[in-house]
C-alpha positions as a printed Julia matrix, in Angstrom:
113×3 Matrix{Float64}:
 19.8   -12.35   26.24
 18.3   -13.54   22.96
 19.11  -17.08   21.96
 19.94  -17.78   18.33
 18.89  -21.09   16.84
 20.07  -22.73   13.62
 16.99  -21.67   11.64
 17.41  -18.0    12.57
 21.1   -18.09   11.65
 20.38  -19.75    8.27
 17.63  -17.28    7.37
 19.8   -14.31    8.3
 22.79  -15.67    6.37
 20.67  -16.32    3.27
 19.09  -12.87    3.51
 15.61  -14.31    3.91
 12.95  -12.16    5.45
  9.7   -13.2     7.0
  6.59  -11.2     7.66
  3.65  -11.8     9.97
  0.71  -12.82    7.76
 -1.91  -10.48    9.27
  0.47   -7.53    8.83
  0.7    -8.02    5.05
 -2.96   -9.0     4.62
 -5.36   -6.7     2.72
 -6.46   -5.12    6.02
 -2.98   -5.12    7.58
 -0.84   -2.1     8.4
  1.72   -3.03    5.71
 -0.67   -4.45    3.1
  1.13   -6.34    0.3
 -1.84   -7.9    -1.48
 -5.16   -6.61   -2.74
 -7.18   -9.6    -1.53
 -6.73  -13.1    -0.13
 -6.99  -14.65   -3.61
 -3.71  -12.99   -4.6
 -1.12  -15.7    -3.94
  1.99  -13.95   -5.25
  3.18  -10.8    -3.52
  3.59   -8.82   -6.73
  5.67   -6.01   -5.22
  8.2    -8.48   -3.86
  8.32  -10.39   -7.16
  8.97   -7.2    -9.14
 11.64   -6.09   -6.66
 13.38   -9.47   -6.93
 13.25   -9.35  -10.75
 14.73   -5.81  -10.71
 17.54   -6.92   -8.38
 18.36   -9.94  -10.55
 18.08   -7.97  -13.82
 19.24   -4.4   -13.03
 19.67   -3.43  -16.71
 16.19   -4.48  -17.85
 13.7    -1.73  -18.67
 10.73   -1.4   -16.29
  8.36   -2.61  -19.04
 10.31   -5.89  -19.3
 10.15   -6.4   -15.52
  6.39   -5.75  -15.47
  5.79   -8.08  -18.42
  7.91  -10.83  -16.83
  5.97  -10.54  -13.56
  2.7   -10.65  -15.51
  3.81  -13.79  -17.37
  4.93  -15.51  -14.18
  1.65  -14.82  -12.38
 -0.68  -15.54  -15.3
 -2.72  -18.75  -15.31
 -2.71  -20.27  -18.8
 -4.19  -23.69  -18.17
 -7.03  -25.1   -16.09
 -4.52  -27.75  -14.95
 -2.67  -26.87  -11.74
  0.13  -29.26  -12.68
  0.66  -27.6   -16.07
  0.65  -24.14  -14.5
  3.15  -25.21  -11.83
  5.46  -26.71  -14.47
  5.26  -23.57  -16.61
  6.04  -21.3   -13.67
  8.87  -23.58  -12.54
 10.41  -23.44  -16.05
 10.3   -19.64  -16.0
 11.81  -19.39  -12.53
 14.6   -21.87  -13.23
 15.43  -20.78  -16.8
 14.43  -17.36  -18.02
 11.34  -15.46  -19.09
 11.26  -14.11  -22.64
  9.35  -10.85  -22.96
  8.82   -8.4   -25.79
  9.01   -4.72  -24.97
  8.79   -1.59  -27.04
 12.23   -0.09  -27.56
 13.0     3.62  -27.95
 13.07    3.34  -31.74
  9.46    2.0   -31.7
 10.59   -1.48  -32.72
  9.96   -4.37  -30.4
 12.89   -6.16  -28.82
 13.11   -9.49  -27.06
 14.42   -9.39  -23.5
 15.51  -12.38  -21.47
 14.71  -11.87  -17.8
 17.13  -14.06  -15.86
 16.07  -16.85  -13.56
 15.8   -16.67   -9.79
 19.11  -17.79   -8.27
 18.71  -20.54   -5.7
 22.32  -20.52   -4.45
């Protein structure tokens, strides 16, 4: 009989998933990163952004993911603050609309409830 501990119950209730590092490594059977320098699992980030913003066009989701993962400053602190602002507020992205004009989309923040 499998015993359930508090941590397992919390993770299941919150919908959190974990993966074994070597399995998602570049050489792993379910590779989720191109190399070990890639810190953010881009596929998971884009999936989360799509789930949070189901009405956003794919271009807006891709641009938001690009903005979140881009390094703009040589300062780690500045980069962390910038990313934190985007994850706790929203990411503004410009995408090309059907009528060829550009429109501003607000990609919603990651909910931490």
